[in-house]
């Protein structure tokens, strides 16, 4: 116990070092340091992990910090040397008119994403056949205009009301009805009877709005989301006021079959005929299984850009059309918690998708 | 009449037939065959054939495969479609030079019939009650029909159709009786009616078959093997409870158990109902009661979502799964209340699949969990265990391989998964694009010459693998009503010799059932049968054998 308290990091890193760099494991710090010194002379942290991991086995603070700064300095030097070399090559290539050497591709979480076998191919005949006849087909065929009923959990607070007022501005076909203690299944039934196409229930817990239940009616799928990072429009700097125009809709990166279905579900909240004159756009951007909702007003403008690197002053000014954005309404992040096949029936229903621990095989695996 | 279109698979001249073949049914009415390449290459499993055209109206709700000999030539696929129809398919084979090769992918629809209640009043618009909730193939049993299909609609209408293997006599025109179902073939209305296919045998199911269709049928029968030739006659219809969620038929084919939303388990005796022949609804043989109330005194509302007879107990034990994640085991002789109760998982129990020897019952629920209920000491002690992980969506169907310790599961997350029942390991997961509703194993074709030797070898291997513990069954133990047709002498000797060593019981049974048999096989398909498939737990795959061949010792 005492050992653990005294220097937990060192203890742990010693174990680490055992596996990564045997020369610095335990024992004599000095000798270990010396060896390490020689070993990593030329190559920075070749097999040793980070510099901290390499040096942490040395018990003597002075020696340790010497080594640490030495390694750090070496690393910086090699890095700048590489960078200068690359820049020179690029400049030379440009001068000669050749193609600059290719930049190495950066590995991001998105491009190292674990391949999903359910990615939707836009020309897939079976998927099209399925979607021709699914619960949202009537909406996309313009046969069933959206009509959304918004309600809350029991006993909402003032924060919920301000948020709802903004949501009602965001969704053009939405109406609010107070919860009044009705059980969920009854609300679903009432809404279906009154001809609503969707039901949105926002959940609040201790003055934090944290959940959204989206039920497509009459017997469509039910999606349960966790809502986070909510920022009301009035709290955004330089925000604008929304108008009554029907917005355009952007759905980004809903690639897999599940994502496609969810994208259609979100799209069925909005009318199919946007009014471009209103220049209002609502974006659902899916990245790493988080769906970001943004609400903007856009305007296209021509702008002169100056190309400073160009030698020719005449070519320096270029005109480009850019879009400027002003944020309206609320912004928040949604994460899908479950997708159920029928209407709300969390206990006895059938689920189309549930997050399962055994499916979360790696950090690079996403489902939407 | 349903789609009888097929899409021929691009048939590579694959030298080695696949190890396993699995048939799946989905919500677009497509039947897909997924093949695992030979050598048990599970990671390369992929959907190879697709039968049918995508059409939501033809959504398949239940799938049963009847394959008595575990031969690729005599497979009958029964699919319950939207609208209350049951379509029957036989995988087609290009008859070329006598070497049937079932790898060629297509299936011919050889019949379809309407399983829904007769429309009492015309112009009836509520058709949701016609959806089929249960479909079972019953082989053998007493009565004049050796093969029967029992169906049950959501409205509680149970119909039994028997298969009459005689060549259909040419008869134009309709039999007067039973005009109720009249207009059916063209049924693409909402109705879930299965048109009673070929037979209007003077029973209540008159369906008009035009001359051309009959000829087609005859031609189909000739080309497509045994099942194409006969016709389906309706044997019995009766009305059970009003809102059925699931139905099962006892192994002897005599009892049908039904349960639904608002109704507890009820069991009827089919033979008694047939003989009653009155228009009144027959009395149930057994009506179950709910289990004990919870500690706070609350009793669950009756909502039965899965029903299954436990085989091997002479149809007395019935296992029922409810919407409130409870499993109740009823013993019909012992009392109306369940003998034991297991609370398992969260979410409704959606599938119950017993192993043919009755030692385990696999249960799947609406949350994607699959576990097995151990029945060896039932009813005194039942326990759940042996979870199979990985499914993210509600399990729609399970299917056990008749001889290998494999279980295939199909769920709403559009994947087919195959697990090993012994090691619980996920062997393969195949994305099949639609919400899947049914799964069954199919036998694989094999080169006939090699197949002989291999089958034996494979069989023995199968025995070795499956001999341990619970897996000792192997599809054959099922109500072995199916018998082998006169097996060719030398082969059968060989087989018997080998089998004798490994599983006495099995061979014994098979041999004994060999007698009684079956004019079905008349056409002299001499291959010995591998598995008696009652079709209840769905067709099981014996391809393991086939895979052994060719690469001798490949693995």
CSV table of C-alpha atoms in Angstrom, one decimal, chain A:
chain,number,residue,atom,x,y,z
A,1,UNK,CA,0.0,0.0,0.0
A,2,UNK,CA,2.7,2.4,1.0
A,3,UNK,CA,4.6,1.7,-2.1
A,4,UNK,CA,1.7,2.4,-4.2
A,5,UNK,CA,0.9,5.7,-2.6
A,6,UNK,CA,4.4,6.9,-2.6
A,7,UNK,CA,5.0,6.8,-6.3
A,8,UNK,CA,2.2,5.2,-8.2
A,9,UNK,CA,3.3,6.5,-11.5
A,10,UNK,CA,6.8,5.2,-11.2
A,11,UNK,CA,5.6,1.8,-10.1
A,12,UNK,CA,3.3,1.5,-13.0
A,13,UNK,CA,5.7,2.8,-15.4
A,14,UNK,CA,8.3,0.4,-14.2
A,15,UNK,CA,6.0,-2.4,-15.2
A,16,UNK,CA,5.5,-0.6,-18.5
A,17,UNK,CA,9.1,-0.3,-19.0
A,18,UNK,CA,9.5,-4.0,-18.5
A,19,UNK,CA,7.7,-4.6,-21.6
A,20,UNK,CA,8.9,-1.8,-23.7
A,21,UNK,CA,12.4,-1.1,-22.9
A,22,UNK,CA,14.1,-3.7,-20.8
A,23,UNK,CA,17.2,-1.7,-20.5
A,24,UNK,CA,15.6,0.8,-18.1
A,25,UNK,CA,13.6,-1.6,-16.0
A,26,UNK,CA,14.0,-1.4,-12.3
A,27,UNK,CA,17.3,-1.9,-10.6
A,28,UNK,CA,20.1,0.4,-10.9
A,29,UNK,CA,18.9,3.7,-12.2
A,30,UNK,CA,22.3,4.9,-13.2
A,31,UNK,CA,23.2,2.0,-15.2
A,32,UNK,CA,19.9,1.9,-16.8
A,33,UNK,CA,20.2,5.5,-17.6
A,34,UNK,CA,23.6,5.0,-19.1
A,35,UNK,CA,22.5,2.2,-21.3
A,36,UNK,CA,19.5,4.0,-22.4
A,37,UNK,CA,21.6,6.9,-23.2
A,38,UNK,CA,23.7,4.9,-25.5
A,39,UNK,CA,20.9,3.1,-27.0
A,40,UNK,CA,18.8,5.9,-28.0
A,41,UNK,CA,21.6,8.1,-29.1
A,42,UNK,CA,20.6,8.6,-32.6
A,43,UNK,CA,17.0,7.6,-32.9
A,44,UNK,CA,14.4,9.3,-30.8
A,45,UNK,CA,12.2,6.9,-28.8
A,46,UNK,CA,12.6,4.2,-31.4
A,47,UNK,CA,11.0,1.4,-29.5
A,48,UNK,CA,10.7,3.0,-26.1
A,49,UNK,CA,7.4,4.7,-26.3
A,50,UNK,CA,7.3,8.3,-25.2
A,51,UNK,CA,10.3,10.1,-23.8
A,52,UNK,CA,8.6,10.1,-20.4
A,53,UNK,CA,8.3,6.4,-20.5
A,54,UNK,CA,11.9,6.0,-21.4
A,55,UNK,CA,13.3,8.1,-18.6
A,56,UNK,CA,10.9,7.3,-15.9
A,57,UNK,CA,12.9,4.3,-14.7
A,58,UNK,CA,15.7,6.4,-13.5
A,59,UNK,CA,15.4,7.2,-9.9
A,60,UNK,CA,17.9,9.9,-9.6
A,61,UNK,CA,16.1,13.1,-10.3
A,62,UNK,CA,19.1,15.0,-11.6
A,63,UNK,CA,20.1,12.3,-14.0
A,64,UNK,CA,16.6,11.7,-15.0
A,65,UNK,CA,16.0,15.3,-15.9
A,66,UNK,CA,19.3,15.5,-17.8
A,67,UNK,CA,18.4,12.6,-19.9
A,68,UNK,CA,14.9,13.8,-20.4
A,69,UNK,CA,15.9,17.2,-21.7
A,70,UNK,CA,18.6,15.6,-23.8
A,71,UNK,CA,16.1,13.3,-25.5
A,72,UNK,CA,13.7,16.1,-25.9
A,73,UNK,CA,16.2,18.3,-27.6
A,74,UNK,CA,17.2,15.6,-29.9
A,75,UNK,CA,13.6,15.0,-30.9
A,76,UNK,CA,13.1,18.6,-31.6
A,77,UNK,CA,16.1,18.8,-33.7
A,78,UNK,CA,15.3,15.8,-35.9
A,79,UNK,CA,11.7,17.1,-36.3
A,80,UNK,CA,12.8,20.5,-37.5
A,81,UNK,CA,15.3,19.0,-39.8
A,82,UNK,CA,12.7,16.8,-41.4
A,83,UNK,CA,10.4,19.7,-41.7
A,84,UNK,CA,13.0,21.9,-43.4
A,85,UNK,CA,13.8,19.1,-45.7
A,86,UNK,CA,10.3,18.7,-46.7
A,87,UNK,CA,9.7,22.3,-47.3
A,88,UNK,CA,12.8,22.6,-49.4
A,89,UNK,CA,11.7,19.7,-51.5
A,90,UNK,CA,8.3,21.2,-52.0
A,91,UNK,CA,9.7,24.5,-52.9
A,92,UNK,CA,12.1,23.0,-55.3
A,93,UNK,CA,9.4,21.0,-56.9
A,94,UNK,CA,7.3,24.0,-57.3
A,95,UNK,CA,10.1,26.0,-58.8
A,96,UNK,CA,10.8,23.3,-61.3
A,97,UNK,CA,7.2,23.0,-62.0
A,98,UNK,CA,7.1,19.4,-61.0
A,99,UNK,CA,4.6,18.0,-58.6
A,100,UNK,CA,5.4,18.5,-55.0
A,101,UNK,CA,6.2,15.3,-53.2
A,102,UNK,CA,3.0,13.7,-51.8
A,103,UNK,CA,2.1,14.6,-48.3
A,104,UNK,CA,1.7,11.6,-46.0
A,105,UNK,CA,-1.8,10.9,-45.1
A,106,UNK,CA,-2.7,11.8,-41.6
A,107,UNK,CA,-4.3,9.0,-39.7
A,108,UNK,CA,-7.4,10.3,-38.1
A,109,UNK,CA,-10.1,8.3,-36.3
A,110,UNK,CA,-12.4,8.7,-39.2
A,111,UNK,CA,-10.0,7.3,-41.8
A,112,UNK,CA,-8.9,4.5,-39.6
A,113,UNK,CA,-12.4,3.6,-38.9
A,114,UNK,CA,-13.0,-0.2,-38.7
A,115,UNK,CA,-14.8,-1.2,-41.9
A,116,UNK,CA,-18.4,-1.8,-41.4
A,117,UNK,CA,-20.1,-4.3,-43.6
A,118,UNK,CA,-23.4,-2.5,-43.5
A,119,UNK,CA,-22.3,0.6,-45.4
A,120,UNK,CA,-25.0,1.6,-47.8
A,121,UNK,CA,-24.2,1.7,-51.5
A,122,UNK,CA,-26.3,4.4,-53.1
A,123,UNK,CA,-27.2,2.1,-56.0
A,124,UNK,CA,-28.1,-0.9,-53.9
A,125,UNK,CA,-31.3,-2.3,-55.3
A,126,UNK,CA,-32.4,-4.1,-52.2
A,127,UNK,CA,-31.9,-1.1,-50.0
A,128,UNK,CA,-33.9,0.9,-52.4
A,129,UNK,CA,-36.7,-1.6,-52.5
A,130,UNK,CA,-36.7,-1.7,-48.7
A,131,UNK,CA,-36.9,2.0,-48.4
A,132,UNK,CA,-39.6,2.3,-51.0
A,133,UNK,CA,-41.9,0.7,-48.6
A,134,UNK,CA,-40.6,1.5,-45.1
A,135,UNK,CA,-42.2,3.6,-42.5
A,136,UNK,CA,-40.8,6.8,-44.0
A,137,UNK,CA,-41.7,6.2,-47.6
A,138,UNK,CA,-44.9,8.1,-47.4
A,139,UNK,CA,-43.1,11.2,-46.2
A,140,UNK,CA,-40.5,11.1,-48.9
A,141,UNK,CA,-43.1,10.6,-51.5
A,142,UNK,CA,-44.7,13.8,-50.3
A,143,UNK,CA,-47.8,11.9,-49.4
A,144,UNK,CA,-47.6,12.6,-45.7
A,145,UNK,CA,-46.5,16.0,-44.5
A,146,UNK,CA,-44.8,16.0,-41.2
A,147,UNK,CA,-46.6,17.0,-38.0
A,148,UNK,CA,-44.6,16.8,-34.9
A,149,UNK,CA,-45.8,16.7,-31.4
A,150,UNK,CA,-43.3,17.9,-28.8
A,151,UNK,CA,-43.7,17.1,-25.2
A,152,UNK,CA,-41.5,16.7,-22.1
A,153,UNK,CA,-40.9,14.5,-19.2
A,154,UNK,CA,-42.9,15.1,-16.0
A,155,UNK,CA,-42.7,18.4,-14.4
A,156,UNK,CA,-40.5,20.4,-16.7
A,157,UNK,CA,-38.6,23.4,-15.5
A,158,UNK,CA,-38.2,26.9,-16.9
A,159,UNK,CA,-35.1,25.8,-18.8
A,160,UNK,CA,-37.1,23.3,-20.6
A,161,UNK,CA,-39.6,25.9,-21.6
A,162,UNK,CA,-37.0,28.2,-23.1
A,163,UNK,CA,-35.5,25.3,-24.9
A,164,UNK,CA,-38.8,24.2,-26.2
A,165,UNK,CA,-39.6,27.7,-27.5
A,166,UNK,CA,-36.4,27.5,-29.5
A,167,UNK,CA,-37.2,24.0,-30.8
A,168,UNK,CA,-40.6,25.2,-31.9
A,169,UNK,CA,-38.9,27.8,-34.0
A,170,UNK,CA,-36.5,25.2,-35.4
A,171,UNK,CA,-39.1,22.7,-36.5
A,172,UNK,CA,-41.6,24.3,-38.8
A,173,UNK,CA,-44.4,21.7,-38.3
A,174,UNK,CA,-44.2,21.3,-34.6
A,175,UNK,CA,-46.7,21.7,-31.8
A,176,UNK,CA,-46.2,21.6,-28.1
A,177,UNK,CA,-48.5,19.8,-25.7
A,178,UNK,CA,-47.9,19.6,-22.0
A,179,UNK,CA,-47.2,16.3,-20.5
A,180,UNK,CA,-49.7,16.3,-17.6
A,181,UNK,CA,-48.6,13.0,-16.3
A,182,UNK,CA,-49.8,10.9,-19.2
A,183,UNK,CA,-48.0,7.6,-19.5
A,184,UNK,CA,-45.9,7.2,-22.7
A,185,UNK,CA,-47.9,4.6,-24.4
A,186,UNK,CA,-51.0,6.6,-24.0
A,187,UNK,CA,-49.4,9.6,-25.5
A,188,UNK,CA,-48.3,7.6,-28.5
A,189,UNK,CA,-51.8,6.4,-29.0
A,190,UNK,CA,-53.3,9.9,-28.7
A,191,UNK,CA,-50.8,11.3,-31.1
A,192,UNK,CA,-51.4,8.6,-33.6
A,193,UNK,CA,-55.1,9.2,-33.4
A,194,UNK,CA,-54.8,12.9,-33.9
A,195,UNK,CA,-52.7,12.4,-37.0
A,196,UNK,CA,-49.3,13.3,-35.9
A,197,UNK,CA,-46.4,11.9,-37.8
A,198,UNK,CA,-43.8,12.1,-35.1
A,199,UNK,CA,-43.5,12.5,-31.4
A,200,UNK,CA,-40.6,14.1,-29.6
A,201,UNK,CA,-40.2,13.8,-25.9
A,202,UNK,CA,-37.5,15.7,-24.3
A,203,UNK,CA,-36.2,14.5,-20.9
A,204,UNK,CA,-34.9,16.7,-18.2
A,205,UNK,CA,-33.1,15.7,-15.1
A,206,UNK,CA,-32.1,18.3,-12.5
A,207,UNK,CA,-32.3,21.2,-14.8
A,208,UNK,CA,-30.3,19.5,-17.4
A,209,UNK,CA,-31.9,18.5,-20.6
A,210,UNK,CA,-30.4,15.1,-21.4
A,211,UNK,CA,-32.6,12.9,-23.5
A,212,UNK,CA,-34.7,12.8,-26.5
A,213,UNK,CA,-37.2,10.1,-27.5
A,214,UNK,CA,-38.3,10.3,-31.1
A,215,UNK,CA,-41.2,8.1,-32.0
A,216,UNK,CA,-42.4,7.9,-35.6
A,217,UNK,CA,-46.1,7.3,-35.8
A,218,UNK,CA,-48.3,5.4,-36.3
A,219,UNK,CA,-46.1,2.3,-35.9
A,220,UNK,CA,-42.7,3.5,-36.9
A,221,UNK,CA,-39.4,3.0,-35.1
A,222,UNK,CA,-38.6,4.6,-31.8
A,223,UNK,CA,-35.2,6.1,-31.3
A,224,UNK,CA,-33.9,7.0,-27.9
A,225,UNK,CA,-31.1,9.6,-27.8
A,226,UNK,CA,-28.9,11.1,-25.2
A,227,UNK,CA,-28.8,14.9,-25.6
A,228,UNK,CA,-25.7,16.7,-24.5
A,229,UNK,CA,-23.8,19.9,-25.0
A,230,UNK,CA,-26.9,21.9,-25.4
A,231,UNK,CA,-26.5,25.6,-26.1
A,232,UNK,CA,-29.5,27.8,-26.5
A,233,UNK,CA,-29.6,30.2,-29.4
A,234,UNK,CA,-29.8,33.2,-27.0
A,235,UNK,CA,-26.6,32.1,-25.4
A,236,UNK,CA,-24.7,32.0,-28.7
A,237,UNK,CA,-22.7,35.0,-29.5
A,238,UNK,CA,-23.9,37.0,-32.6
A,239,UNK,CA,-26.9,34.7,-33.0
A,240,UNK,CA,-29.8,35.5,-35.2
A,241,UNK,CA,-33.5,35.1,-35.0
A,242,UNK,CA,-35.2,32.3,-36.9
A,243,UNK,CA,-37.9,33.0,-39.4
A,244,UNK,CA,-40.9,30.9,-40.5
A,245,UNK,CA,-39.4,29.7,-43.8
A,246,UNK,CA,-39.1,26.0,-44.2
A,247,UNK,CA,-35.4,25.2,-43.8
A,248,UNK,CA,-33.1,23.2,-45.9
A,249,UNK,CA,-31.8,20.0,-44.4
A,250,UNK,CA,-28.3,18.7,-44.5
A,251,UNK,CA,-27.6,15.1,-43.3
A,252,UNK,CA,-23.9,14.3,-43.2
A,253,UNK,CA,-22.2,10.9,-42.9
A,254,UNK,CA,-25.1,8.7,-42.3
A,255,UNK,CA,-23.4,5.9,-44.0
A,256,UNK,CA,-24.3,2.6,-42.5
A,257,UNK,CA,-27.6,0.9,-42.8
A,258,UNK,CA,-28.5,1.9,-39.4
A,259,UNK,CA,-27.3,5.4,-40.0
A,260,UNK,CA,-29.3,5.6,-43.2
A,261,UNK,CA,-32.5,4.6,-41.4
A,262,UNK,CA,-31.8,7.1,-38.7
A,263,UNK,CA,-31.1,9.8,-41.3
A,264,UNK,CA,-34.4,9.1,-42.9
A,265,UNK,CA,-36.1,9.3,-39.5
A,266,UNK,CA,-34.6,12.7,-38.8
A,267,UNK,CA,-35.4,13.9,-42.3
A,268,UNK,CA,-39.0,13.0,-41.8
A,269,UNK,CA,-39.3,15.7,-39.1
A,270,UNK,CA,-38.9,18.4,-41.7
A,271,UNK,CA,-41.1,19.2,-44.7
A,272,UNK,CA,-39.9,18.1,-48.1
A,273,UNK,CA,-40.1,21.5,-49.8
A,274,UNK,CA,-37.6,24.0,-48.4
A,275,UNK,CA,-37.9,27.6,-49.1
A,276,UNK,CA,-34.6,28.7,-50.3
A,277,UNK,CA,-35.5,32.3,-50.0
A,278,UNK,CA,-35.3,32.0,-46.3
A,279,UNK,CA,-31.7,30.9,-46.4
A,280,UNK,CA,-32.2,28.8,-43.4
A,281,UNK,CA,-30.5,25.5,-43.0
A,282,UNK,CA,-30.6,22.8,-40.3
A,283,UNK,CA,-27.6,20.4,-40.3
A,284,UNK,CA,-27.4,16.9,-38.7
A,285,UNK,CA,-23.8,16.0,-38.9
A,286,UNK,CA,-22.9,12.5,-37.8
A,287,UNK,CA,-19.3,11.9,-36.7
A,288,UNK,CA,-18.1,9.0,-34.6
A,289,UNK,CA,-21.7,8.1,-33.7
A,290,UNK,CA,-22.5,11.5,-32.4
A,291,UNK,CA,-25.0,13.6,-34.3
A,292,UNK,CA,-24.5,17.3,-34.1
A,293,UNK,CA,-27.4,19.5,-34.7
A,294,UNK,CA,-26.8,23.0,-36.0
A,295,UNK,CA,-29.1,25.7,-37.2
A,296,UNK,CA,-27.8,28.4,-39.4
A,297,UNK,CA,-28.7,31.2,-41.7
A,298,UNK,CA,-26.4,31.3,-44.7
A,299,UNK,CA,-25.5,33.9,-47.3
A,300,UNK,CA,-23.4,33.6,-50.3
A,301,UNK,CA,-21.0,36.3,-51.0
A,302,UNK,CA,-18.2,37.1,-53.3
A,303,UNK,CA,-15.0,37.8,-51.6
A,304,UNK,CA,-11.6,38.7,-52.9
A,305,UNK,CA,-8.8,36.6,-51.6
A,306,UNK,CA,-5.2,37.6,-51.8
A,307,UNK,CA,-2.8,35.0,-52.8
A,308,UNK,CA,0.4,36.1,-51.1
A,309,UNK,CA,2.6,33.5,-52.4
A,310,UNK,CA,2.0,34.3,-56.0
A,311,UNK,CA,4.6,36.4,-57.6
A,312,UNK,CA,2.4,37.9,-60.2
A,313,UNK,CA,0.5,40.9,-58.7
A,314,UNK,CA,-2.2,40.5,-61.2
A,315,UNK,CA,-2.9,37.0,-60.1
A,316,UNK,CA,-2.8,37.9,-56.5
A,317,UNK,CA,-6.4,38.8,-56.1
A,318,UNK,CA,-8.9,36.1,-56.7
A,319,UNK,CA,-12.6,36.2,-56.4
A,320,UNK,CA,-14.3,33.4,-54.7
A,321,UNK,CA,-17.9,32.7,-53.6
A,322,UNK,CA,-18.1,31.8,-50.0
A,323,UNK,CA,-20.9,31.1,-47.7
A,324,UNK,CA,-21.1,33.0,-44.4
A,325,UNK,CA,-23.0,31.5,-41.6
A,326,UNK,CA,-24.9,33.0,-38.7
A,327,UNK,CA,-26.0,30.6,-36.1
A,328,UNK,CA,-29.6,30.7,-35.1
A,329,UNK,CA,-31.4,28.5,-32.7
A,330,UNK,CA,-30.1,25.8,-30.4
A,331,UNK,CA,-27.3,23.5,-30.9
A,332,UNK,CA,-26.8,20.1,-29.3
A,333,UNK,CA,-25.3,16.7,-29.7
A,334,UNK,CA,-27.3,13.5,-29.9
A,335,UNK,CA,-26.1,10.0,-29.4
A,336,UNK,CA,-28.3,7.0,-30.3
A,337,UNK,CA,-29.0,4.8,-27.4
A,338,UNK,CA,-31.4,2.4,-28.9
A,339,UNK,CA,-33.6,1.9,-31.9
A,340,UNK,CA,-36.8,0.0,-31.5
A,341,UNK,CA,-38.9,-1.4,-34.2
A,342,UNK,CA,-42.4,-0.5,-33.1
A,343,UNK,CA,-43.6,2.4,-31.1
A,344,UNK,CA,-42.5,3.0,-27.6
A,345,UNK,CA,-42.4,-0.2,-25.6
A,346,UNK,CA,-39.1,-0.4,-24.0
A,347,UNK,CA,-39.8,-3.5,-22.0
A,348,UNK,CA,-41.6,-5.8,-24.3
A,349,UNK,CA,-40.6,-4.5,-27.6
A,350,UNK,CA,-38.2,-5.6,-30.3
A,351,UNK,CA,-35.1,-3.7,-30.8
A,352,UNK,CA,-33.4,-3.1,-34.1
A,353,UNK,CA,-30.2,-1.9,-32.6
A,354,UNK,CA,-28.9,-1.8,-29.1
A,355,UNK,CA,-25.3,-1.0,-28.1
A,356,UNK,CA,-23.7,-4.2,-26.9
A,357,UNK,CA,-20.5,-4.4,-25.1
A,358,UNK,CA,-19.3,-7.3,-27.2
A,359,UNK,CA,-19.8,-5.2,-30.4
A,360,UNK,CA,-17.6,-2.4,-29.2
A,361,UNK,CA,-14.5,-4.1,-30.3
A,362,UNK,CA,-12.3,-1.2,-30.8
A,363,UNK,CA,-12.1,2.6,-30.5
A,364,UNK,CA,-12.4,2.8,-34.2
A,365,UNK,CA,-15.7,1.1,-34.6
A,366,UNK,CA,-18.8,3.1,-35.2
A,367,UNK,CA,-22.3,2.1,-36.0
A,368,UNK,CA,-24.0,5.0,-37.6
